[in-house]
Tab-separated table of C-alpha atoms in Angstrom:
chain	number	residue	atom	x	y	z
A	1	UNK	CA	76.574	-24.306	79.553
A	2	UNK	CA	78.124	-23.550	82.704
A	3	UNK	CA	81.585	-22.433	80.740
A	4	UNK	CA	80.111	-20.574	77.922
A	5	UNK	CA	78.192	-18.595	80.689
A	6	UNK	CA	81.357	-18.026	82.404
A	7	UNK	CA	83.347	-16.686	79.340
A	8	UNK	CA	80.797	-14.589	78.810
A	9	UNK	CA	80.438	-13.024	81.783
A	10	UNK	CA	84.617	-12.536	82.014
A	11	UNK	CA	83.693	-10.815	78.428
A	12	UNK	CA	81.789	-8.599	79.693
A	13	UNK	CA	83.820	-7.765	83.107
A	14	UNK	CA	87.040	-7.301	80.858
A	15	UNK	CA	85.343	-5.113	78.291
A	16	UNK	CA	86.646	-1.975	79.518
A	17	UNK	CA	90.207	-3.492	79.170
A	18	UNK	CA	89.751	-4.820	75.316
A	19	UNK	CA	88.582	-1.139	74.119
A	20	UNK	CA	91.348	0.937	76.078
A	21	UNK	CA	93.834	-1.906	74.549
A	22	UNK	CA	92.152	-1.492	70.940
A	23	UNK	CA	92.527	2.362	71.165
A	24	UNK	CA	95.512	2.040	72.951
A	25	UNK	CA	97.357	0.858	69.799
A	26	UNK	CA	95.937	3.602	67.479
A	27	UNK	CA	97.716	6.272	69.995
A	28	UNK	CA	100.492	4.132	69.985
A	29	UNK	CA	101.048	4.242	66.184
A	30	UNK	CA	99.501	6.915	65.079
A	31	UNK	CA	99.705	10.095	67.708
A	32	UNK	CA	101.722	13.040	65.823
A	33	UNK	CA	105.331	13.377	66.585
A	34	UNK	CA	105.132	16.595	64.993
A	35	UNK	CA	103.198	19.706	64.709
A	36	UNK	CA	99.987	19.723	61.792
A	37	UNK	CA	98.561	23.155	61.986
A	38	UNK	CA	99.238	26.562	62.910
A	39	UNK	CA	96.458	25.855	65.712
A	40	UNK	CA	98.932	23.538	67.801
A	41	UNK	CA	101.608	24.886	66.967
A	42	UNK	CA	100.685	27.802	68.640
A	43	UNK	CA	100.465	25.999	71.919
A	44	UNK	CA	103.486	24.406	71.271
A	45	UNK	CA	105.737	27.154	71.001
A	46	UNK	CA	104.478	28.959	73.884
A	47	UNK	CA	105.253	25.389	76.039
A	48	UNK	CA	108.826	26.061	74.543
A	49	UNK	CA	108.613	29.817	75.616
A	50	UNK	CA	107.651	28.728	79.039
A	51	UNK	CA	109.987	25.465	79.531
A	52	UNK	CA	113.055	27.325	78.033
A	53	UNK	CA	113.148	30.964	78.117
A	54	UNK	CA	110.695	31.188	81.659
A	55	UNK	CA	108.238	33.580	79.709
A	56	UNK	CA	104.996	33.915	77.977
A	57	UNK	CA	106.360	35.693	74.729
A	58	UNK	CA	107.059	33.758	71.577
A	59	UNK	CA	109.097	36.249	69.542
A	60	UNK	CA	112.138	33.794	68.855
A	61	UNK	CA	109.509	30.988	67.652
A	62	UNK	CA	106.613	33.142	65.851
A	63	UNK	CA	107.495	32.627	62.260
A	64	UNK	CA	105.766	29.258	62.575
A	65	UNK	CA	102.271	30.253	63.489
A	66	UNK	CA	99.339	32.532	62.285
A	67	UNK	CA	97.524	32.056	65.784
A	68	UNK	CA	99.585	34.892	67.075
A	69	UNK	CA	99.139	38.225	68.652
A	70	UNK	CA	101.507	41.298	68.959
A	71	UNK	CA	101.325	43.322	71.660
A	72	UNK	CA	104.100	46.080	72.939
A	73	UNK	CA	106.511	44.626	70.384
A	74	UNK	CA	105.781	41.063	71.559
A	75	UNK	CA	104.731	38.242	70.443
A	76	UNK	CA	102.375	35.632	71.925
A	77	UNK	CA	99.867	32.804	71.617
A	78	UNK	CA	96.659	33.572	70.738
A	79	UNK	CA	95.241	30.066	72.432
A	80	UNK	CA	94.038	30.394	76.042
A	81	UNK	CA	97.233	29.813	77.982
A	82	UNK	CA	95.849	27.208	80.670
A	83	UNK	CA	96.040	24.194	78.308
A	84	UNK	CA	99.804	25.325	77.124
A	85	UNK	CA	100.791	25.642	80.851
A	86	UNK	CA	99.657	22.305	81.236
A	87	UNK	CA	101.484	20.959	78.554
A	88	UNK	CA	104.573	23.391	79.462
A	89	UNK	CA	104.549	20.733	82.671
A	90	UNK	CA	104.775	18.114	80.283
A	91	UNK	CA	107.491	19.625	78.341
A	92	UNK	CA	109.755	20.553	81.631
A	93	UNK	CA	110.226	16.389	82.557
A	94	UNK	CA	110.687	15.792	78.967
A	95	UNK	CA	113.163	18.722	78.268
A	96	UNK	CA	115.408	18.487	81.683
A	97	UNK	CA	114.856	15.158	82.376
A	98	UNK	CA	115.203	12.852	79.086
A	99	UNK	CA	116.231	15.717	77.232
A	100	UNK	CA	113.818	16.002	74.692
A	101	UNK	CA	113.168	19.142	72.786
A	102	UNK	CA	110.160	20.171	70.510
A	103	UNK	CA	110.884	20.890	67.121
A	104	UNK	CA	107.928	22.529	65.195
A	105	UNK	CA	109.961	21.262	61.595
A	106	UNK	CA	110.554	17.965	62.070
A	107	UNK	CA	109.543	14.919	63.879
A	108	UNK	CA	109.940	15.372	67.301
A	109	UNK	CA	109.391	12.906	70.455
A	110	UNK	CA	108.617	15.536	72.677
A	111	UNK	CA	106.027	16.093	70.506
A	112	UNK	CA	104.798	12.662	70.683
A	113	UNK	CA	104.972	12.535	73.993
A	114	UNK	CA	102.899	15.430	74.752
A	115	UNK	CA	100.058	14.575	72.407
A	116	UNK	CA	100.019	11.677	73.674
A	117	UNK	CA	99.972	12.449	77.315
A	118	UNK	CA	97.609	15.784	77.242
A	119	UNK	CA	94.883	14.284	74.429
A	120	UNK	CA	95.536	10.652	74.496
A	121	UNK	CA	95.352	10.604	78.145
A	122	UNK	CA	92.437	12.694	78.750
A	123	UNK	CA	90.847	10.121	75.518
A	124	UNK	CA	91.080	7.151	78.065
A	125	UNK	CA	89.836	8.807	81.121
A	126	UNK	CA	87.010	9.709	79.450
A	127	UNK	CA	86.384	5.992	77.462
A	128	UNK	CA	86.867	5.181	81.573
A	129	UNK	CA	84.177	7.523	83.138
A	130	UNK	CA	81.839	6.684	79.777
A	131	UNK	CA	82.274	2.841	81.188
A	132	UNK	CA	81.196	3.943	84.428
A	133	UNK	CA	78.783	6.013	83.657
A	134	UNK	CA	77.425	3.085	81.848
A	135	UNK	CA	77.225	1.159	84.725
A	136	UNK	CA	75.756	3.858	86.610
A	137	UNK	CA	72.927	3.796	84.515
A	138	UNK	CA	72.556	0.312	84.401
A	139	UNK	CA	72.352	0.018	80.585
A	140	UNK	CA	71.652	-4.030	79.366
A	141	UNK	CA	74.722	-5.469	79.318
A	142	UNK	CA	74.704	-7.115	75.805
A	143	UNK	CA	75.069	-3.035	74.242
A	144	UNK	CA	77.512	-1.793	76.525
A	145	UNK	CA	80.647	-2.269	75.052
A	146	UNK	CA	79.534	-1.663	71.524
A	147	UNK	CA	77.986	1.712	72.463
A	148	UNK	CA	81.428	2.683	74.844
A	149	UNK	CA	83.064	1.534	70.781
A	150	UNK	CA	80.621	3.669	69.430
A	151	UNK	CA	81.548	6.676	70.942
A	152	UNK	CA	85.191	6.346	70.734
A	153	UNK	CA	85.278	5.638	66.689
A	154	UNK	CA	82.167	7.717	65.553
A	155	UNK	CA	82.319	10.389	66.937
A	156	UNK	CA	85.117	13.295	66.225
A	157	UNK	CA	86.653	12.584	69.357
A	158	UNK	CA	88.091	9.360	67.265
A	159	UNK	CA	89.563	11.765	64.625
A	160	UNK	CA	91.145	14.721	66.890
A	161	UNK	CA	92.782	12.584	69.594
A	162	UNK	CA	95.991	12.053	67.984
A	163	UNK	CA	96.821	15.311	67.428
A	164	UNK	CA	97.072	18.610	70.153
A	165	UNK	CA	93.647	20.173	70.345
A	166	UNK	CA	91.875	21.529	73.598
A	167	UNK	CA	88.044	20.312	72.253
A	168	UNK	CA	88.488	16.663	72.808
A	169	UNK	CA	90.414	17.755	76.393
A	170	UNK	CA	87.670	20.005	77.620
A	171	UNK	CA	84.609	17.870	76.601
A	172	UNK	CA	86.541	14.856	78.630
A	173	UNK	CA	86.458	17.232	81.257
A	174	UNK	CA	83.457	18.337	81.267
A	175	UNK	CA	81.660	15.180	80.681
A	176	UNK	CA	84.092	14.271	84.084
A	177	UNK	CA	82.544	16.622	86.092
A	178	UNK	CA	79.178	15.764	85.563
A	179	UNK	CA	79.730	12.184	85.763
A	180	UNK	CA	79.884	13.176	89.469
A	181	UNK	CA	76.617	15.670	89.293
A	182	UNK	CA	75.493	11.975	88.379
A	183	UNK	CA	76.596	9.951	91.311
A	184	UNK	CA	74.663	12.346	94.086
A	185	UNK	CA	71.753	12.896	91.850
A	186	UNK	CA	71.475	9.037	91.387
A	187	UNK	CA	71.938	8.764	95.241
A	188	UNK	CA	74.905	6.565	94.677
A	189	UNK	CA	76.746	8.863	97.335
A	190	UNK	CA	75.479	11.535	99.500
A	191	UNK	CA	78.773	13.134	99.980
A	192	UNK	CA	78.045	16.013	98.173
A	193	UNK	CA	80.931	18.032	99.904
A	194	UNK	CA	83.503	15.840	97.919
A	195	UNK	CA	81.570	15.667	94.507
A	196	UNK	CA	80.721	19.099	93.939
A	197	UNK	CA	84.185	19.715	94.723
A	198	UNK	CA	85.250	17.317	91.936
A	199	UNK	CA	82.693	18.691	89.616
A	200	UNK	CA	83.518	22.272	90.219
A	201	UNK	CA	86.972	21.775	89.367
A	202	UNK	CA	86.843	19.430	86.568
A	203	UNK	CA	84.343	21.898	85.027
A	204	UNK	CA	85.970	24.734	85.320
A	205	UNK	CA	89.262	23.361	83.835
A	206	UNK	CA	86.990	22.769	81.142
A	207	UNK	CA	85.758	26.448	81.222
A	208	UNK	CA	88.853	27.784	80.774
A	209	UNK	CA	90.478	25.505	78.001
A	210	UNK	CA	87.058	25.872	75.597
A	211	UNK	CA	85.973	28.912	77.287
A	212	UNK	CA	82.265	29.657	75.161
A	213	UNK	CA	81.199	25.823	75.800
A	214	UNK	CA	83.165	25.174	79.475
A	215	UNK	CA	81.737	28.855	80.870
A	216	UNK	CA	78.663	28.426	79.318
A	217	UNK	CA	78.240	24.547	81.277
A	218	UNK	CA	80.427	25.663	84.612
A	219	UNK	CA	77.209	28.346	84.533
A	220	UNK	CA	74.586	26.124	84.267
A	221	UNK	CA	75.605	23.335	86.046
A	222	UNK	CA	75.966	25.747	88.746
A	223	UNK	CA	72.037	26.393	88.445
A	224	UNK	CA	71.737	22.855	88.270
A	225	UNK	CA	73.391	22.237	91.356
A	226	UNK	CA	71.434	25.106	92.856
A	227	UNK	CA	67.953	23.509	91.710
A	228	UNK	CA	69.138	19.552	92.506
A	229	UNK	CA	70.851	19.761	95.709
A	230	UNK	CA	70.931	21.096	99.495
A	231	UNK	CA	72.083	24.480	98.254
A	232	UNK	CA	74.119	25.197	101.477
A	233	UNK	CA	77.192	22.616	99.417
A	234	UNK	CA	76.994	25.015	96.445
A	235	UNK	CA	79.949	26.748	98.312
A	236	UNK	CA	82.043	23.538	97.444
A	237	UNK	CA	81.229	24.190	93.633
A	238	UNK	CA	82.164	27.605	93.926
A	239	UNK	CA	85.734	27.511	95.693
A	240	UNK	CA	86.967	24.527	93.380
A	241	UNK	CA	86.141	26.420	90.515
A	242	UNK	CA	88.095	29.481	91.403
A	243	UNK	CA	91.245	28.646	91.544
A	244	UNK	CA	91.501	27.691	87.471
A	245	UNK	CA	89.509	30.793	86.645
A	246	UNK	CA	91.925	33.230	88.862
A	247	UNK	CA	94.270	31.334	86.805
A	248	UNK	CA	92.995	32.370	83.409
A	249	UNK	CA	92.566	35.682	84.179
A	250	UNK	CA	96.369	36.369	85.566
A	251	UNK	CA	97.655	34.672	82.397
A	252	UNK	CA	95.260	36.577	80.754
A	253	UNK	CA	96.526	39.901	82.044
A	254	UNK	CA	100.196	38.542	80.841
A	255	UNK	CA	99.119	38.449	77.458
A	256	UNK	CA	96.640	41.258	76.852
A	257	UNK	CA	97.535	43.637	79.170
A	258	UNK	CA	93.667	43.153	80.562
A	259	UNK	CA	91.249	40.077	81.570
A	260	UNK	CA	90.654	40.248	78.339
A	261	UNK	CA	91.088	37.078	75.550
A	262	UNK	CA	92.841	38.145	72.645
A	263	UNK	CA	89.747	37.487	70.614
A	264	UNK	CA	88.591	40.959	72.271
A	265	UNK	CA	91.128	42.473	70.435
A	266	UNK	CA	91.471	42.054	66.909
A	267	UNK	CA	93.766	45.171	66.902
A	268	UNK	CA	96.821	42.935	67.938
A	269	UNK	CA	96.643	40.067	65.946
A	270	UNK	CA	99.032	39.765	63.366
A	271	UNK	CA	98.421	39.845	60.828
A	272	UNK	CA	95.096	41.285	60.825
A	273	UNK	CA	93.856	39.582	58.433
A	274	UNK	CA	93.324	35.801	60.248
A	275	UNK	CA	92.178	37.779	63.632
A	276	UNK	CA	88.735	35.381	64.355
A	277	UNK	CA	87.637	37.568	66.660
A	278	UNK	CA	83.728	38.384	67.107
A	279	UNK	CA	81.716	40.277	64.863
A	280	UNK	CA	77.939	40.426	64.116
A	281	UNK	CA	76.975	38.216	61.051
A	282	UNK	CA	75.005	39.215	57.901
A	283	UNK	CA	73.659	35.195	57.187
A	284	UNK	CA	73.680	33.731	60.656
A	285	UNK	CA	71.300	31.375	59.438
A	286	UNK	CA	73.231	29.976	57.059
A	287	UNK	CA	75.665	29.750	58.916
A	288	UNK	CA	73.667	27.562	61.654
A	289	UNK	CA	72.717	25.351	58.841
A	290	UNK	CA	76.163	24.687	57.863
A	291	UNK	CA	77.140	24.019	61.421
A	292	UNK	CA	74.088	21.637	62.257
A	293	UNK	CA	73.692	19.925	58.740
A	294	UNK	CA	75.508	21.693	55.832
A	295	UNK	CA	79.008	21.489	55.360
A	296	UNK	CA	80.933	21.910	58.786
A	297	UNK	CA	77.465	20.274	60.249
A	298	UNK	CA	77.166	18.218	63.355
A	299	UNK	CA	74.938	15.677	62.588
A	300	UNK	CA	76.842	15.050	59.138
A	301	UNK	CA	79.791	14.352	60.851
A	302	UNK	CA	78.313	12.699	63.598
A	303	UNK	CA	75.216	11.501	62.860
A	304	UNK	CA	74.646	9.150	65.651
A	305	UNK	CA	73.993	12.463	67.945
A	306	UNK	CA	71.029	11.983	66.172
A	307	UNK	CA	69.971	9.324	68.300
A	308	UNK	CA	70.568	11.820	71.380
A	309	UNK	CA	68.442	15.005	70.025
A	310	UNK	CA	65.868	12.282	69.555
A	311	UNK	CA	66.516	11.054	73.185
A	312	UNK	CA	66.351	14.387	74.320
A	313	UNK	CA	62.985	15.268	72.762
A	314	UNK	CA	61.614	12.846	74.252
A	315	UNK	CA	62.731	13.102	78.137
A	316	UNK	CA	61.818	16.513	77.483
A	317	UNK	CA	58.045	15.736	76.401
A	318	UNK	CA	57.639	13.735	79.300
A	319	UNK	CA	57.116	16.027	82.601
A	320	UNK	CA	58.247	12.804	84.762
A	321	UNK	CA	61.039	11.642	82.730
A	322	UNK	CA	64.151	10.791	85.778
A	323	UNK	CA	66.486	13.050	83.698
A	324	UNK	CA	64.386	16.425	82.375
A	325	UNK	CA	66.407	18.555	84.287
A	326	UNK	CA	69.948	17.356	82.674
A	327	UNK	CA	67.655	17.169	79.406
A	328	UNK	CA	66.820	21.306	79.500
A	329	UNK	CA	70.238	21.862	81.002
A	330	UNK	CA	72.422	20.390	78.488
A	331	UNK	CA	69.974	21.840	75.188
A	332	UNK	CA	69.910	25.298	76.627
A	333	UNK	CA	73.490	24.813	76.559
A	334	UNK	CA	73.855	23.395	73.815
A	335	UNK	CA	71.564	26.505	71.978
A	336	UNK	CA	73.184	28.836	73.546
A	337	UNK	CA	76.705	27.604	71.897
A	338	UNK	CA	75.098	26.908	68.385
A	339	UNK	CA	73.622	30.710	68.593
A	340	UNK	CA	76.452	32.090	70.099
A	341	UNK	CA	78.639	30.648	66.992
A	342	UNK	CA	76.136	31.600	64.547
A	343	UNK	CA	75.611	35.284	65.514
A	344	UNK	CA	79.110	36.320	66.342
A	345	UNK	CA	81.909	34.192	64.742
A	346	UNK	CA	83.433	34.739	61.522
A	347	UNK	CA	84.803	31.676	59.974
A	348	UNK	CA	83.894	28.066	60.249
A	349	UNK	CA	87.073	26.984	62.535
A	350	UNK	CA	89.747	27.540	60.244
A	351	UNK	CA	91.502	24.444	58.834
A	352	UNK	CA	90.184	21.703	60.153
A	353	UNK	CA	88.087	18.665	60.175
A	354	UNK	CA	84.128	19.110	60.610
A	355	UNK	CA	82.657	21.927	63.139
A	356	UNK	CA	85.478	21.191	65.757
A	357	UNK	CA	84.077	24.055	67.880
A	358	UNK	CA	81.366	21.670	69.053
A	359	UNK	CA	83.205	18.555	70.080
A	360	UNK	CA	83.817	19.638	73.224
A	361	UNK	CA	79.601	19.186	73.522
A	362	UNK	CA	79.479	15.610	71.783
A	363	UNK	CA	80.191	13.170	75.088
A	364	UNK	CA	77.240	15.628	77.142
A	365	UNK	CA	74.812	14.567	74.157
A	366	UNK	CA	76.056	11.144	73.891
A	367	UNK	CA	74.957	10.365	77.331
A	368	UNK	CA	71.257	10.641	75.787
A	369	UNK	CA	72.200	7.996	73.574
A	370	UNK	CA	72.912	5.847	76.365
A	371	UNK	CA	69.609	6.447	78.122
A	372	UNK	CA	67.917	4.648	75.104
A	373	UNK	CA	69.659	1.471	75.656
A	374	UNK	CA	68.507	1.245	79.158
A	375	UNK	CA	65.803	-1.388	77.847
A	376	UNK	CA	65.817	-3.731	75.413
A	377	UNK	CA	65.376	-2.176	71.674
A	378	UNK	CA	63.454	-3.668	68.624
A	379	UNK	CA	65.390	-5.355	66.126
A	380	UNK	CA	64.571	-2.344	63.665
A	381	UNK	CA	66.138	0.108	65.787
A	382	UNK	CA	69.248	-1.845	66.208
A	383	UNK	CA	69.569	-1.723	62.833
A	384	UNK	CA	68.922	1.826	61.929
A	385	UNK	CA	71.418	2.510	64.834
A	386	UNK	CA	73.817	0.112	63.820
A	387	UNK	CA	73.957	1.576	60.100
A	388	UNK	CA	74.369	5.114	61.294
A	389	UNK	CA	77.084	3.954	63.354
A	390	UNK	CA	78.958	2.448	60.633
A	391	UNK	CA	78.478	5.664	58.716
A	392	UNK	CA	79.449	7.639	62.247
A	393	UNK	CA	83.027	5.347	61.831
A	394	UNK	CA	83.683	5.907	58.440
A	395	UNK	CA	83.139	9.933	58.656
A	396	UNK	CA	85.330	9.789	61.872
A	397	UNK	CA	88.174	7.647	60.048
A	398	UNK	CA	88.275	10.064	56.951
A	399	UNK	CA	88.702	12.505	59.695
A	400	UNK	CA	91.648	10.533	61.906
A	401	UNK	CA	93.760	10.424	58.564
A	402	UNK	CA	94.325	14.153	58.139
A	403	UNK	CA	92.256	16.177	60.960
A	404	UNK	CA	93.901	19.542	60.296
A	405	UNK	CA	93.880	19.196	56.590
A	406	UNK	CA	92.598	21.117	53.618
A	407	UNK	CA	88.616	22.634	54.067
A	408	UNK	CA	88.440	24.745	50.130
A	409	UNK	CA	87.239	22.603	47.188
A	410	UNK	CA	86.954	23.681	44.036
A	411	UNK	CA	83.363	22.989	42.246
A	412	UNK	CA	82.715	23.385	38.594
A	413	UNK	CA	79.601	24.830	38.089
A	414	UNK	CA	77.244	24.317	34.662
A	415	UNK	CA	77.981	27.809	33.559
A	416	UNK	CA	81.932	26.937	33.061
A	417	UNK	CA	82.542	29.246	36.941
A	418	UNK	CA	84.270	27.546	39.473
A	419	UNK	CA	83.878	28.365	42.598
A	420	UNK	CA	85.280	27.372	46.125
A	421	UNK	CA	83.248	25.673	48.700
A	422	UNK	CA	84.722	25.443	52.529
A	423	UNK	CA	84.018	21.305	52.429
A	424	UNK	CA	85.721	19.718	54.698
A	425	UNK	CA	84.358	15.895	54.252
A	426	UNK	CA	84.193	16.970	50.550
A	427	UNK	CA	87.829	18.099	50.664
A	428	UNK	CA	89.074	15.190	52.272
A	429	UNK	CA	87.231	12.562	50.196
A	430	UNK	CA	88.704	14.345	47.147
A	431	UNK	CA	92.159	13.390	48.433
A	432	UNK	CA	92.040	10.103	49.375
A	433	UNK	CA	91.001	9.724	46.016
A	434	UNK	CA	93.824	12.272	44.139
């Protein structure tokens, strides 16, 4: 007995280590060495701006992206810059040091190498702060590593993190930063000086890589922080916070001429025609339905954030529950992105897999999940979780095989018409079986 205890417990102490080695050879094999949408590509060619020319403008590399603005006879991105400055850092060791050069036509190491530094990396940290966090919370030790497995294949995290997107980046982030709005509000530390520094700054590089879902948190966690601790520290929130938003707005100014984001100013993209920018919508309630259950919808892509609306509902109902605050913090937010969307966007994210727009959200809701397994669960809810996992995976898998692929499907209807249908799961499904 006394070896079969031991192995166990060396299981569970070197869990952490078996799931970053199990995704580690996914990245491994299967990060992009090229560019697979107009989206990254994008980012990528203003990294190669940047890195070889020492500028912003993308006029000799254009041709090879929609996502574009003109502007004063110049090209650039339309992405928010921050995340492509990051990656131009990348891109400088790999270009003047192993002289490596991105090629948006062909397979291309620096490629690799930058997907799988910039989202692979920030993938593990966050698998690492989710294992921590799990600790933190003290969840029973016989569901820990399957729910730290359960975020990283079913959810669309699993499906985006081979490939350059800033969604899966800033929702690592963000879920970073509070992970240490946890640590003083679970009186692990009192150094609040030090943690709302980290916080602030994590969060706001968050903010300004998915800038409706990292303002709208670096806002409200700033109330939270306000609300949960001595508010004289709030100044440590603050000052770590600025320096990445001073940095948005002078790269900003670079590309629009104002503090302006280029989706402010549909008259410069180019062509007009694929400028998303904001514009009051005559459904919006389909349009939330398709988000939340319909076609692009949340909780059909991912339905084990099920589990955490029901997790929420809950805490919420209950006036003394330890974690109501975080509870009306995180669904505020999380309503204010979902209306936000639904009012004033015009498409459903372009080519891509699911409602990418809200990944960035997923690891903030997942941490309800967790809360549930902080006691022991009936054997009926094990398996009612366990079977929307598996369902979770296999969503999340369709999704890792082609994550920027085809959304239109054509569907016959009785009357002979065929009309298109902006499907992604549909539209993938179809091909795997063409």
């Amino acid at each position: 007995m006394g070896f079969k205890k031991h192995i166990a417990q060396y299981f569970i102490k070197s869990q952490l280590l078996l799931v970053i080695m199990f995704f580690a050879i996914f990245a491994l094999a299967f990060t992009r060495p090229h560019s697979d949408s107009t989206n990254n590509s994008s980012r990528f060619m203003t990294m190669q701006a940047i890195v070889e020319q020492g500028t912003l403008v993308i006029n000799d590399y254009q041709i090879n992206t929609d996502d574009k603005i003109l502007r004063d006879g110049n090209y650039y991105s339309s992405k928010p810059p921050v995340l492509s400055v990051a990656g131009a850092g990348v891109y400088f060791v790999l270009y003047n040091v192993f002289n490596l050069d991105i090629r948006m036509l062909d397979q291309s190491w620096a490629i690799y190498f930058i997907n799988l530094i910039l989202v692979g990396g920030s993938f593990f940290a966050l698998l690492f702060i989710l294992h921590k966090t799990i600790k933190l919370l003290d969840i029973r030790k016989e569901y820990r590593t399957w729910l730290l497995l359960g975020f990283g294949l079913g959810t669309l995290f699993f499906s985006f993190f081979i490939s350059l997107n800033n969604h899966t980046i800033a929702g690592s982030l963000l879920f970073i930063g509070f992970y240490f709005l946890l640590k003083l509000k679970l009186k692990k530390s009192n150094n609040y000086k030090k943690y709302l520094s980290l916080s602030g700054f994590f969060i706001s590089l968050a903010a300004v890589i998915d800038i409706p879902t990292g303002l709208t948190f670096l806002f409200l966690f700033f109330i939270y922080c306000l609300v949960t601790f001595p508010k004289k520290y709030i100044i440590y929130y603050i000052l770590a916070a600025l320096p990445m938003l001073i940095l948005q707005v002078v790269l900003n100014y670079q590309v629009t001429g104002d503090f302006l984001l280029p989706q402010f100013h549909p008259e410069f993209w180019d062509p007009v025609s694929v400028a998303y920018g904001t514009a009051i919508r005559s459904r919006p309630l389909v349009y939330l339905i398709n988000i939340l259950f319909g076609t692009h919808g949340l909780f059909l892509y991912t339905p084990i954030l099920l589990f955490s609306i029901y997790s929420i509902y809950k805490i919420l109902r209950n006036r003394k529950a330890h974690f109501r605050l975080e509870a009306l913090i995180i669904f505020v937010g999380f309503l204010i992105i979902i209306l936000y969307y639904s009012l004033k966007v015009r498409v459903y994210t372009g080519a891509s897999f699911g409602y990418r727009w809200l990944i960035a959200i997923t690891p903030l809701l997942y941490f309800f999940l967790l809360l549930l397994f902080t006691k022991k669960r009936s054997y009926n809810f094990l398996l009612l979780f366990t079977t929307t996992t598996a369902i979770s995976i296999v969503v999340a898998l369709i999704g890792f095989l082609n994550p920027w692929g085809r959304t239109l499907a054509d569907i016959l209807l009785s009357n002979g018409q065929i009309v298109k249908i902006d499907f992604p799961l549909l539209v993938s499904i179809m091909v795997l079986f063409e």
